[in-house]
Structures are given as C-alpha cells and as structure tokens.
Amino acid sequence: MSARAKRFTSLQLTRRFEKSFKRLGSDSQVQCEDALEQLLQNPVPPGLHLKPIRPNKKFWEARLNSGDRIVLLPDGDTAWVMDVITHDEIKLWGRRK
C-alpha cells in the first residue's frame, strides 16, 4: 500500500516510543504531538513526508523536523508508533524484520 492511500484511524504508542518521546526537548515534543494528530486527521499529511523505510519497507517514517523522525508500523488502519529517532538512525529500522 502506498503512503498516498494510507489513512490511520488509531495510533498505538509503544513503550519504546514513550521513552524516546520523554528524551525530546519541549519544542520537539510539541512537533511530535502535532504530527501524531495530523496522522489521524489526514490520509497523507504533506508536511510529514510519510513513506516506507527502505530496504524492507515494513516500517514507515514521518518527518518531525529536519533532524527527527517518527517510526511507524502500519497494521491495517492502526499505526503502531514505535520510536522517535534522528534522521541518521532511520536506516537501522529499514533492516529490522
């Protein structure tokens, strides 16, 4: 399924995400909360640049800002919110099974 056709009706926050969220600065936390809200309201929030992470495409990324990314695991209409990481770490999630 392409990112253009993706719409989430619910988000499930993982413990890993909650821990990484707490480590963010207050501005990034606000950006993250806004991004998660956008994922529920819009099928393809344009500013988030929602796309599968290569090479396995199992996990998806959403852009918070120039340096931070949210990692998602789509499961039907639900997105498991896995982590908040730096852009440089995104390739690690592309190799996970």
Tab-separated table of C-alpha atoms in Angstrom:
chain	number	residue	atom	x	y	z
A	1	MET	CA	0.000	0.000	0.000
A	2	SER	CA	1.362	3.393	-0.890
A	3	ALA	CA	1.676	6.258	1.569
A	4	ARG	CA	-0.782	8.198	-0.582
A	5	ALA	CA	-3.534	5.674	0.146
A	6	LYS	CA	-2.748	5.296	3.850
A	7	ARG	CA	-5.168	6.571	6.474
A	8	PHE	CA	-4.886	5.644	10.134
A	9	THR	CA	-7.917	5.579	12.408
A	10	SER	CA	-5.939	4.773	15.543
A	11	LEU	CA	-2.415	5.054	16.894
A	12	GLN	CA	-0.896	2.685	19.425
A	13	LEU	CA	2.031	4.116	21.367
A	14	THR	CA	4.744	1.647	22.348
A	15	ARG	CA	6.868	1.857	25.489
A	16	ARG	CA	9.915	2.443	23.336
A	17	PHE	CA	8.203	5.462	21.763
A	18	GLU	CA	7.140	6.809	25.168
A	19	LYS	CA	10.742	6.605	26.424
A	20	SER	CA	12.164	8.311	23.352
A	21	PHE	CA	9.427	10.973	23.469
A	22	LYS	CA	10.425	11.880	27.056
A	23	ARG	CA	14.010	12.475	25.901
A	24	LEU	CA	12.925	15.068	23.330
A	25	GLY	CA	13.137	18.773	24.039
A	26	SER	CA	9.855	20.590	24.659
A	27	ASP	CA	9.700	22.035	21.110
A	28	SER	CA	10.214	18.606	19.567
A	29	GLN	CA	7.585	17.107	21.878
A	30	VAL	CA	5.054	19.655	20.610
A	31	GLN	CA	6.041	18.886	16.998
A	32	CYS	CA	5.651	15.177	17.706
A	33	GLU	CA	2.191	15.604	19.252
A	34	ASP	CA	1.123	17.722	16.267
A	35	ALA	CA	2.449	15.121	13.829
A	36	LEU	CA	0.555	12.297	15.528
A	37	GLU	CA	-2.633	14.346	15.432
A	38	GLN	CA	-2.107	15.008	11.719
A	39	LEU	CA	-1.731	11.275	11.066
A	40	LEU	CA	-5.240	10.736	12.431
A	41	GLN	CA	-6.839	13.699	10.676
A	42	ASN	CA	-5.380	13.447	7.173
A	43	PRO	CA	-4.818	10.491	4.880
A	44	VAL	CA	-1.488	11.930	3.765
A	45	PRO	CA	-0.234	14.828	5.850
A	46	PRO	CA	2.016	16.633	3.321
A	47	GLY	CA	4.483	18.087	5.816
A	48	LEU	CA	5.240	14.713	7.389
A	49	HIS	CA	6.620	13.137	4.190
A	50	LEU	CA	5.175	9.760	5.223
A	51	LYS	CA	6.981	6.918	3.456
A	52	PRO	CA	8.199	3.343	3.919
A	53	ILE	CA	11.715	2.872	5.252
A	54	ARG	CA	13.947	1.006	2.811
A	55	PRO	CA	15.017	-1.662	2.156
A	56	ASN	CA	12.348	-3.833	3.844
A	57	LYS	CA	9.506	-1.236	3.800
A	58	LYS	CA	7.883	-2.850	6.864
A	59	PHE	CA	8.331	0.281	8.968
A	60	TRP	CA	7.419	3.793	7.870
A	61	GLU	CA	8.829	7.171	8.773
A	62	ALA	CA	7.188	10.526	9.324
A	63	ARG	CA	9.247	13.712	9.454
A	64	LEU	CA	9.006	15.893	12.564
A	65	ASN	CA	11.658	18.393	11.580
A	66	SER	CA	14.965	18.390	9.746
A	67	GLY	CA	16.557	16.054	12.288
A	68	ASP	CA	13.861	13.904	13.940
A	69	ARG	CA	11.658	11.114	12.595
A	70	ILE	CA	8.747	9.093	13.970
A	71	VAL	CA	8.926	5.365	13.189
A	72	LEU	CA	5.567	3.694	12.497
A	73	LEU	CA	4.486	0.110	11.937
A	74	PRO	CA	1.266	0.100	9.871
A	75	ASP	CA	-1.208	-2.642	10.769
A	76	GLY	CA	-4.386	-2.136	8.767
A	77	ASP	CA	-5.959	1.135	9.877
A	78	THR	CA	-3.782	1.233	13.005
A	79	ALA	CA	-0.266	2.611	13.219
A	80	TRP	CA	1.997	1.352	15.968
A	81	VAL	CA	4.154	4.319	16.950
A	82	MET	CA	7.479	2.607	17.535
A	83	ASP	CA	10.084	5.287	18.197
A	84	VAL	CA	11.292	8.852	17.707
A	85	ILE	CA	14.820	8.911	16.329
A	86	THR	CA	17.249	11.092	14.460
A	87	HIS	CA	17.330	11.083	10.687
A	88	ASP	CA	20.704	9.336	10.790
A	89	GLU	CA	19.223	6.359	12.680
A	90	ILE	CA	16.393	5.687	10.216
A	91	LYS	CA	18.320	3.099	8.193
A	92	LEU	CA	18.516	0.801	11.244
A	93	TRP	CA	14.717	0.438	11.174
A	94	GLY	CA	14.828	-0.358	7.461
A	95	ARG	CA	16.765	-3.521	8.224
A	96	ARG	CA	14.539	-4.812	11.032
A	97	LYS	CA	12.195	-7.707	10.426
